[in-house]
Structure formats: C-alpha cells, structure tokens
Tab-separated table of C-alpha atoms and ligand atoms in Angstrom:
chain	number	residue	atom	x	y	z
E	243	MET	CA	41.739	-25.526	-4.491
E	244	THR	CA	43.481	-28.760	-3.954
E	245	LEU	CA	41.963	-30.275	-1.071
E	246	LEU	CA	44.484	-33.521	0.115
E	247	THR	CA	41.689	-35.460	0.117
E	248	GLU	CA	40.946	-35.655	-3.388
E	249	PRO	CA	42.534	-37.804	-5.580
E	250	ASN	CA	43.429	-33.838	-8.643
E	251	THR	CA	41.011	-35.932	-10.790
E	252	ALA	CA	40.895	-31.982	-12.985
E	253	ALA	CA	44.606	-31.685	-13.525
E	254	ALA	CA	44.354	-34.708	-15.237
E	255	GLY	CA	41.043	-33.600	-17.320
E	256	ALA	CA	39.343	-36.010	-15.378
E	257	PHE	CA	36.674	-33.582	-13.578
E	258	ARG	CA	33.478	-34.170	-14.834
E	259	GLY	CA	30.493	-32.152	-12.561
E	260	ARG	CA	28.058	-33.030	-14.383
E	261	ARG	CA	28.314	-37.324	-13.705
E	262	LEU	CA	26.242	-36.087	-10.180
E	263	ARG	CA	24.074	-33.763	-11.256
E	264	ARG	CA	22.481	-37.011	-14.073
E	265	THR	CA	18.966	-37.690	-12.333
E	266	ALA	CA	16.989	-35.980	-9.688
E	267	SER	CA	17.807	-38.946	-7.419
E	268	LEU	CA	21.759	-38.484	-7.852
E	269	ARG	CA	21.416	-34.949	-6.993
E	270	ALA	CA	18.763	-35.547	-3.756
E	271	LEU	CA	21.862	-38.031	-3.283
E	272	VAL	CA	24.338	-35.450	-2.604
E	273	ARG	CA	22.485	-32.233	-2.011
E	274	GLU	CA	24.081	-30.003	0.935
E	275	THR	CA	21.618	-27.686	1.830
E	276	ARG	CA	18.595	-29.588	3.448
E	277	LEU	CA	15.496	-26.982	4.158
E	278	HIS	CA	12.855	-28.331	6.758
E	279	PRO	CA	9.688	-26.084	8.206
E	280	SER	CA	11.218	-26.063	11.778
E	281	MET	CA	14.119	-23.558	11.147
E	282	LEU	CA	11.764	-21.284	9.391
E	283	MET	CA	10.188	-18.995	11.806
E	284	GLN	CA	7.253	-16.947	10.437
E	285	PRO	CA	6.817	-13.279	11.452
E	286	LEU	CA	2.980	-11.611	12.520
E	287	PHE	CA	2.250	-8.687	12.719
E	288	VAL	CA	-1.104	-8.474	15.931
E	289	ARG	CA	-3.714	-5.587	15.435
E	290	PRO	CA	-6.680	-4.562	17.890
E	291	GLY	CA	-10.133	-5.937	17.010
E	292	THR	CA	-11.687	-9.755	16.734
E	293	GLY	CA	-12.215	-11.446	13.372
E	294	VAL	CA	-9.645	-8.888	11.822
E	295	ARG	CA	-7.675	-10.524	8.899
E	296	GLU	CA	-6.270	-6.417	6.991
E	297	PRO	CA	-4.365	-7.431	4.413
E	298	ILE	CA	-1.153	-5.418	4.076
E	299	ALA	CA	-0.764	-3.893	1.004
E	300	SER	CA	2.768	-3.769	0.222
E	301	MET	CA	2.860	-7.237	1.479
E	302	PRO	CA	1.088	-9.805	-0.660
E	303	GLY	CA	0.425	-12.403	1.398
E	304	GLN	CA	0.159	-11.245	4.691
E	305	HIS	CA	-2.455	-9.700	7.483
E	306	ARG	CA	-2.806	-7.824	9.589
E	307	LEU	CA	-4.124	-10.293	12.882
E	308	SER	CA	-6.448	-9.562	15.013
E	309	VAL	CA	-6.270	-12.096	18.294
E	310	ASP	CA	-8.098	-14.385	17.798
E	311	GLU	CA	-6.657	-14.769	14.858
E	312	LEU	CA	-2.891	-14.493	14.781
E	313	ALA	CA	-4.637	-17.688	16.684
E	314	ARG	CA	-6.189	-19.658	13.664
E	315	GLU	CA	-2.881	-19.075	11.993
E	316	ALA	CA	-0.921	-20.165	14.750
E	317	ASP	CA	-2.390	-22.787	13.994
E	318	ARG	CA	-2.100	-23.256	10.729
E	319	LEU	CA	1.683	-22.790	10.689
E	320	LEU	CA	1.837	-25.468	13.163
E	321	GLN	CA	-0.854	-27.944	10.999
E	322	ALA	CA	2.435	-27.294	8.292
E	323	GLY	CA	5.298	-28.142	10.454
E	324	VAL	CA	6.258	-24.354	10.860
E	325	THR	CA	7.154	-23.728	14.773
E	326	SER	CA	7.851	-20.272	15.517
E	327	VAL	CA	6.780	-16.976	15.501
E	328	LEU	CA	8.000	-13.200	15.076
E	329	LEU	CA	5.151	-10.952	17.074
E	330	PHE	CA	5.232	-7.148	15.603
E	331	GLY	CA	2.590	-5.439	17.675
E	332	LEU	CA	0.125	-2.905	15.810
E	333	PRO	CA	-1.210	-0.124	19.425
E	334	ASP	CA	-4.191	1.105	19.905
E	335	THR	CA	-2.014	4.506	20.569
E	336	LYS	CA	0.912	5.873	20.277
E	337	ASP	CA	2.940	8.117	22.621
E	338	ALA	CA	5.797	10.158	22.778
E	339	GLU	CA	8.077	7.222	25.300
E	340	GLY	CA	6.370	3.907	23.029
E	341	SER	CA	4.683	3.212	26.831
E	342	GLY	CA	2.113	0.662	24.313
E	343	ALA	CA	5.240	-1.773	24.376
E	344	TRP	CA	6.095	-2.306	27.931
E	345	ALA	CA	1.523	-1.970	28.782
E	346	ASP	CA	1.126	-5.418	30.393
E	347	ASP	CA	-2.385	-5.199	29.182
E	348	GLY	CA	-0.737	-4.444	25.496
E	349	ILE	CA	-1.335	-6.096	22.480
E	350	VAL	CA	1.809	-8.487	22.050
E	351	GLN	CA	1.313	-9.060	25.498
E	352	ARG	CA	-2.347	-9.942	24.746
E	353	ALA	CA	-1.720	-11.995	21.727
E	354	ILE	CA	1.247	-14.094	23.701
E	355	ALA	CA	-1.130	-15.072	26.400
E	356	GLU	CA	-3.350	-16.533	24.285
E	357	LEU	CA	-0.956	-18.179	22.083
E	358	ARG	CA	0.203	-19.880	24.850
E	359	ARG	CA	-3.170	-20.568	26.218
E	360	SER	CA	-3.641	-21.665	22.555
E	361	CYS	CA	-0.590	-23.863	22.135
E	362	GLY	CA	0.992	-24.920	24.846
E	363	GLU	CA	4.735	-25.461	24.296
E	364	ASP	CA	4.455	-26.716	21.044
E	365	LEU	CA	4.824	-23.597	19.886
E	366	ALA	CA	7.986	-20.652	20.560
E	367	ILE	CA	6.990	-17.488	20.775
E	368	VAL	CA	9.480	-14.943	19.813
E	369	ALA	CA	9.059	-11.518	20.403
E	370	ASP	CA	9.971	-8.594	18.903
E	371	VAL	CA	11.348	-5.957	21.315
E	372	CYS	CA	12.061	-2.554	20.140
E	373	LEU	CA	9.591	0.891	20.432
E	374	CYS	CA	9.399	2.216	16.816
E	375	GLU	CA	5.824	0.302	16.411
E	376	TYR	CA	4.586	2.403	19.851
E	377	THR	CA	6.241	6.188	19.329
E	378	LEU	CA	4.596	9.379	17.826
E	379	HIS	CA	7.916	9.245	16.160
E	380	GLY	CA	7.914	6.029	14.695
E	381	HIS	CA	12.094	6.753	16.556
E	382	CYS	CA	13.499	2.805	17.703
E	383	GLY	CA	13.976	5.134	21.319
E	384	VAL	CA	13.716	7.464	23.304
E	385	ILE	CA	13.676	11.139	21.465
E	386	ARG	CA	15.960	13.444	23.764
E	387	ALA	CA	17.558	17.080	22.396
E	388	ALA	CA	16.466	16.323	19.502
E	389	SER	CA	17.901	13.109	18.765
E	390	VAL	CA	18.263	9.228	19.599
E	391	ASP	CA	18.794	8.632	23.274
E	392	ASN	CA	20.574	5.296	24.252
E	393	ASP	CA	20.693	5.358	27.712
E	394	ALA	CA	17.369	7.002	27.966
E	395	THR	CA	15.874	3.797	26.039
E	396	LEU	CA	18.090	1.158	28.229
E	397	PRO	CA	15.189	0.885	31.003
E	398	LEU	CA	12.297	0.654	28.577
E	399	LEU	CA	13.331	-1.863	26.515
E	400	ALA	CA	14.459	-3.544	28.927
E	401	ARG	CA	10.896	-3.353	30.686
E	402	THR	CA	9.795	-4.185	27.569
E	403	ALA	CA	11.883	-7.620	27.432
E	404	VAL	CA	10.839	-8.624	31.153
E	405	SER	CA	7.004	-7.545	30.391
E	406	LEU	CA	7.216	-9.768	26.938
E	407	ALA	CA	8.004	-12.741	29.064
E	408	SER	CA	5.691	-12.289	31.835
E	409	ALA	CA	3.455	-12.692	29.129
E	410	GLY	CA	5.032	-15.987	28.022
E	411	ALA	CA	7.096	-14.798	25.819
E	412	ASP	CA	10.251	-18.104	25.120
E	413	VAL	CA	12.373	-15.551	23.757
E	414	VAL	CA	12.659	-12.301	23.392
E	415	ALA	CA	14.540	-10.536	20.454
E	416	PRO	CA	16.129	-7.083	21.030
E	417	SER	CA	16.332	-4.531	17.286
E	418	ALA	CA	16.136	-1.591	18.427
E	419	MET	CA	19.786	-0.930	18.192
E	420	MET	CA	20.616	0.621	20.796
E	421	ASP	CA	24.357	-0.470	23.215
E	422	ALA	CA	24.009	-2.438	25.577
E	423	GLN	CA	21.112	-3.535	24.961
E	424	VAL	CA	21.497	-6.716	25.958
E	425	ALA	CA	22.872	-6.884	29.186
E	426	ALA	CA	19.915	-4.163	30.276
E	427	ILE	CA	17.666	-6.819	29.099
E	428	ARG	CA	19.360	-10.053	30.033
E	429	ALA	CA	19.871	-7.925	33.967
E	430	ALA	CA	16.477	-6.818	34.374
E	431	LEU	CA	14.921	-10.734	33.296
E	432	ASP	CA	16.981	-12.368	35.862
E	433	GLY	CA	15.835	-9.924	37.887
E	434	ASP	CA	12.624	-10.885	37.232
E	435	GLY	CA	12.395	-14.231	37.831
E	436	LEU	CA	12.841	-14.991	34.087
E	437	ALA	CA	16.905	-16.356	33.756
E	438	GLN	CA	14.757	-18.948	31.363
E	439	THR	CA	13.772	-17.233	28.504
E	440	ALA	CA	16.539	-16.511	25.757
E	441	ILE	CA	17.945	-13.175	24.195
E	442	LEU	CA	17.517	-13.692	20.380
E	443	ALA	CA	19.855	-10.293	19.586
E	444	TYR	CA	19.120	-8.604	16.054
E	445	ALA	CA	23.306	-8.281	16.611
E	446	ALA	CA	24.135	-6.933	12.618
E	447	LYS	CA	21.416	-4.813	11.983
E	448	HIS	CA	21.749	-2.674	8.549
E	449	ALA	CA	20.478	0.618	7.781
E	450	SER	CA	18.012	-1.037	5.427
E	451	ALA	CA	16.611	0.140	2.339
E	452	PHE	CA	14.512	-3.417	2.396
E	453	TYR	CA	12.979	-2.619	5.247
E	454	GLY	CA	10.066	0.010	3.432
E	455	PRO	CA	7.042	-2.676	3.252
E	456	PHE	CA	7.461	-3.663	7.393
E	457	ARG	CA	7.434	-0.193	8.420
E	458	GLU	CA	3.964	0.635	6.495
E	459	ALA	CA	3.284	-2.653	8.029
E	460	ALA	CA	3.487	-1.903	11.154
E	461	ASP	CA	2.521	1.494	10.450
E	462	SER	CA	6.843	2.289	11.937
E	463	ALA	CA	7.930	4.801	9.410
E	464	PRO	CA	10.287	8.286	11.873
E	465	ALA	CA	8.221	10.885	11.340
E	466	PHE	CA	11.839	12.419	11.013
E	467	GLY	CA	15.136	11.568	9.778
E	468	ASP	CA	15.718	7.784	9.173
E	469	ARG	CA	17.356	5.638	11.658
E	470	ARG	CA	21.551	5.397	10.275
E	471	SER	CA	23.454	7.106	13.270
E	472	TYR	CA	21.489	3.917	15.098
E	473	GLN	CA	21.118	0.904	13.066
E	474	MET	CA	24.159	-0.147	10.583
E	475	ASP	CA	25.666	1.895	7.962
E	476	PRO	CA	25.722	-1.516	4.878
E	477	ALA	CA	29.429	-0.819	4.162
E	478	ASN	CA	30.937	-2.309	6.412
E	479	GLY	CA	31.457	-6.200	7.602
E	480	ARG	CA	34.242	-5.978	9.926
E	481	GLN	CA	31.390	-3.686	12.052
E	482	ALA	CA	28.645	-5.828	12.270
E	483	LEU	CA	31.120	-8.845	13.875
E	484	GLY	CA	32.616	-6.881	16.135
E	485	GLU	CA	28.360	-5.929	17.401
E	486	ILE	CA	27.753	-9.468	16.895
E	487	ARG	CA	30.313	-9.817	19.417
E	488	ALA	CA	29.342	-7.812	21.360
E	489	ASP	CA	25.803	-9.065	21.651
E	490	LEU	CA	27.714	-12.144	22.870
E	491	ASP	CA	29.224	-11.122	24.876
E	492	GLU	CA	25.918	-9.297	26.650
E	493	GLY	CA	24.272	-11.970	27.134
E	494	ALA	CA	23.148	-13.363	24.032
E	495	ASP	CA	21.609	-16.845	22.950
E	496	MET	CA	20.966	-16.269	18.975
E	497	ILE	CA	22.001	-13.527	16.964
E	498	MET	CA	20.306	-11.942	13.806
E	499	ILE	CA	21.927	-10.926	11.122
E	500	LYS	CA	19.718	-8.513	8.837
E	501	PRO	CA	18.645	-7.893	6.280
E	502	ALA	CA	19.027	-11.874	4.920
E	503	LEU	CA	20.209	-12.073	1.403
E	504	PRO	CA	22.508	-8.346	0.649
E	505	ALA	CA	24.546	-9.940	4.775
E	506	LEU	CA	24.907	-14.081	3.589
E	507	ASP	CA	29.043	-12.659	3.577
E	508	LEU	CA	28.068	-11.980	7.174
E	509	VAL	CA	25.845	-14.363	7.650
E	510	ALA	CA	28.512	-17.362	6.417
E	511	ALA	CA	31.192	-14.975	8.716
E	512	ALA	CA	29.160	-15.469	11.938
E	513	ARG	CA	28.614	-18.964	11.574
E	514	ALA	CA	32.487	-19.883	11.509
E	515	SER	CA	33.046	-17.415	14.623
E	516	THR	CA	30.459	-18.670	16.793
E	517	THR	CA	29.160	-21.335	18.104
E	518	VAL	CA	25.051	-20.079	18.937
E	519	PRO	CA	22.740	-20.719	16.744
E	520	ILE	CA	21.793	-17.698	13.905
E	521	ALA	CA	18.552	-16.306	12.773
E	522	ALA	CA	18.450	-14.103	9.199
E	523	TYR	CA	15.547	-12.919	8.781
E	524	GLN	CA	14.717	-12.258	4.891
E	525	VAL	CA	12.660	-9.147	5.109
E	526	SER	CA	10.020	-7.887	3.787
E	527	GLY	CA	11.553	-5.921	1.176
E	528	GLU	CA	13.327	-9.436	0.317
E	529	TYR	CA	9.531	-10.992	0.483
E	530	ALA	CA	8.226	-8.413	-2.204
E	531	ALA	CA	10.309	-7.993	-5.248
E	532	ILE	CA	10.262	-11.257	-4.820
E	533	VAL	CA	6.086	-11.541	-5.163
E	534	ALA	CA	6.555	-8.369	-7.146
E	535	ALA	CA	7.939	-9.753	-9.778
E	536	ALA	CA	6.247	-13.422	-9.804
E	537	GLU	CA	3.485	-11.215	-10.252
E	538	ARG	CA	4.384	-9.641	-12.404
E	539	GLY	CA	5.202	-12.993	-14.075
E	540	TRP	CA	9.047	-12.074	-14.350
E	541	LEU	CA	10.195	-14.342	-11.149
E	542	ASP	CA	8.494	-17.756	-10.792
E	543	ARG	CA	7.338	-16.905	-7.158
E	544	ARG	CA	8.073	-20.877	-5.496
E	545	ALA	CA	11.319	-21.508	-6.711
E	546	ALA	CA	12.287	-17.656	-6.815
E	547	ALA	CA	11.631	-18.067	-2.971
E	548	LEU	CA	12.514	-21.154	-2.082
E	549	GLU	CA	15.614	-20.264	-4.070
E	550	SER	CA	16.695	-17.397	-1.600
E	551	LEU	CA	15.736	-19.257	1.276
E	552	THR	CA	18.128	-22.177	0.561
E	553	ALA	CA	21.467	-19.551	0.272
E	554	ILE	CA	20.517	-18.670	3.738
E	555	ALA	CA	20.325	-21.717	4.877
E	556	ARG	CA	23.462	-23.007	2.320
E	557	ALA	CA	25.273	-19.469	3.639
E	558	GLY	CA	25.362	-20.910	8.058
E	559	ALA	CA	21.569	-20.027	8.646
E	560	GLY	CA	19.716	-22.511	11.151
E	561	VAL	CA	16.892	-20.224	11.578
E	562	VAL	CA	15.245	-18.189	8.884
E	563	VAL	CA	12.810	-15.233	9.292
E	564	THR	CA	10.606	-15.764	6.458
E	565	TYR	CA	7.028	-14.294	5.694
E	566	PHE	CA	6.722	-17.681	2.767
E	567	ALA	CA	7.246	-19.696	5.681
E	568	LEU	CA	4.051	-20.880	6.326
E	569	GLN	CA	3.918	-21.164	2.312
E	570	ALA	CA	7.570	-22.077	1.854
E	571	ALA	CA	6.088	-25.194	3.745
E	572	GLY	CA	3.777	-26.115	2.455
E	573	TRP	CA	5.562	-26.265	-0.910
E	574	LEU	CA	8.536	-28.406	1.179
E	575	ARG	CA	5.990	-31.013	1.961
E	576	GLU	CA	4.707	-31.018	-1.720
E	577	MET	CA	8.787	-31.616	-2.758
E	578	ASP	CA	9.286	-34.625	0.212
E	579	ARG	CA	5.912	-36.783	-1.553
X	649	LIG	C1	11.429	-2.558	14.252
X	649	LIG	C2	12.128	-3.403	13.113
X	649	LIG	C3	11.737	-3.895	11.732
X	649	LIG	C4	11.719	-4.179	11.125
X	649	LIG	C5	12.394	-5.897	12.729
X	649	LIG	N1	12.214	-4.956	13.596
X	649	LIG	C6	12.314	-1.874	11.171
X	649	LIG	C7	12.896	-0.920	11.377
X	649	LIG	O1	13.500	-1.653	11.294
X	649	LIG	O2	12.954	0.433	10.453
X	649	LIG	C8	12.096	-4.245	9.838
X	649	LIG	C9	11.303	-6.021	9.536
X	649	LIG	C10	11.275	-6.291	7.644
X	649	LIG	O3	10.928	-5.192	6.903
X	649	LIG	O4	10.827	-7.080	7.088
X	649	LIG	N2	12.681	-1.534	14.666
C-alpha cells in the first residue's frame, strides 16, 4: 500500500524498516501502542466468609476472595495503578430464578458497599449482571418450557442491575446475552433515580470454549445443554456488529467484545465504526493457556501476557479486562524505570 503522503521509497529499493528498530530508544520512540495500568480492569471473584483467599485451580494466581480480602486486593490494585475491577459473585445458595443476584444483601452487593467505603471514588467498580452464578441450572436466564426464556429474564436482569447500582456500582455490565437486556436495564436504572450509572454491554459475546476455567472459578457451568441459543456463534462477525449496534441503540455507554484474541477482528471493526469506549475481555481460557504453557516452560509468561495485551490494545480496545491486570501493572511499572 502506498500512501500519497509517504515517499515511495520501496519502489526505489531504498526501504529500510530496520533503521527505526536499531536501538531500544528508537524502538520506544516509534512504538504505536502503549499499555498503561489505568486501562486494565481486573476481574475478581467474591465469596462468603472472612479472611478467605481460596486459590482457583483452573486459574493459577487467581483467588476467590471474601469481602475483607477483596478490599485488600483492591488496595493492592490501586497501589499498582489499576483503577477498575469487574466483580463476580459466588452466593451462599442458589435457586431456580437466581434470586441471589438481586438480593440487597447479596454477596456482590456487600462487596460493592465495602469497596466503596474503603476506596471511595478512586476505584471504578464494575459489576457483572448475569444469573448463571445464581441459578441452580447454571444458565444465564430463567428456564421456561425447557429453554432459556428471554423476556421472562429481562425483569430479573433489570432488578439485579438496580440492586448492584444502588449498592454503589459505577458501571453495570450485562453479560447474559438476552435480547433487549440493555434497554430493560437502562429503563429500570433511570426509573430508580440511577441515571448516572453507566452500562458496559457485553455486546459481542461468543459461545466460546475459552470460558471453561471461569465456569469452574464461578461455579457457573450449565447443568444441561450449552449456551449456544443465546451466546453468539464464533463464526459470525457481521452478526457481532449487529449486536453492537443494537446495544448502542438501547443505550449502552461502552461495549465489550469477548473473548479478546479470538475476536481481534471485531475489536478493530467496532473501533472503526463506533465512537464509544471499547473494552475487550481476555477471558479465563486465554489467561489459563498462557499460564499453563509458562508453567511447562513453553512460553515466557510475562512476554506472552504483555504481547497479547498489547495486541488487544493495538486492535482498538481502550479498556482491557484481564486476569493479568495486577501483575501486568507491576511489569509496566518496572519497564518504566
Ligand atoms: C457470565 C459470564 C461468563 C464470563 C463472563 N461473564 C461465563 C459464561 O458466559 O459462561 C466468562 C469470563 C471468562 O471466561 O473469563 N455469563
């Protein structure tokens, strides 16, 4: 590709790409993508109890935290320059409808209140809105006539969002992939005096094999069937852009694409065709794959993690949700010195 603004040196045989790669200082000078701790969002799992830091077997380095430990982790994140968290809950009990999701004294609601108390406005608190961690059957909506009923689920998601926002969440992030969930949540928030609560819509969420480790972490694997009647077919890109358009029309303030590396084309396409902030979620399986290979000595953990995060940012994500957030912030600080 020859741009009019550039001399056509290649044609003259004079192209020397290596000139600007010769030294570390030149490479730093012309680097197009820079990661910063403040663009990283750390997902955290909160569970009942006190003083609990329970390792997650499928995601080495990640833990299920009781509320008090969560607050300490948030403090560590802020110290490292990571200013946002995405919260998931493991409730005491589950039921058919997932009522733990909207309980005012629910596990995530209590976590949000504590983080708000301990971190004030320094921390952007984002709460996932879904039912799969709270339903006995593990699906993201309610079951009617043996299938996940879209419209019966909407009021429950709306109620959950209002409850999480009332507890103090800055942002609610609906991930259930029910049609019209963003509109239902926006209307409910506005109707409850929560017009300032933002919505980060998981707009393009593929039915991905890379969520496996998360479902162990959050105890949210479906008890029967799979999620392919609501999450998107990974083969579809145009349809993903349609989902993004629909969520923006319904009032989403930001959109999320998930998983990240398998969907970089969608990140780039979304960046080119919208003006809102775009988040990409480097999901549990993407994290676990790098960590497992590094444990075997097959990959350099730090280099592979930073390369993947940089690629996600290069594709156009301004917000990168990643289980490496805390660690990557430390690496970035070291590289600054
Ligand atoms: C809830 C939800 C899931 C993830 C984020 N929100 C699980 C799923 O859809 O099965 C996956 C995140 C990850 O794998 O890190 N629906």
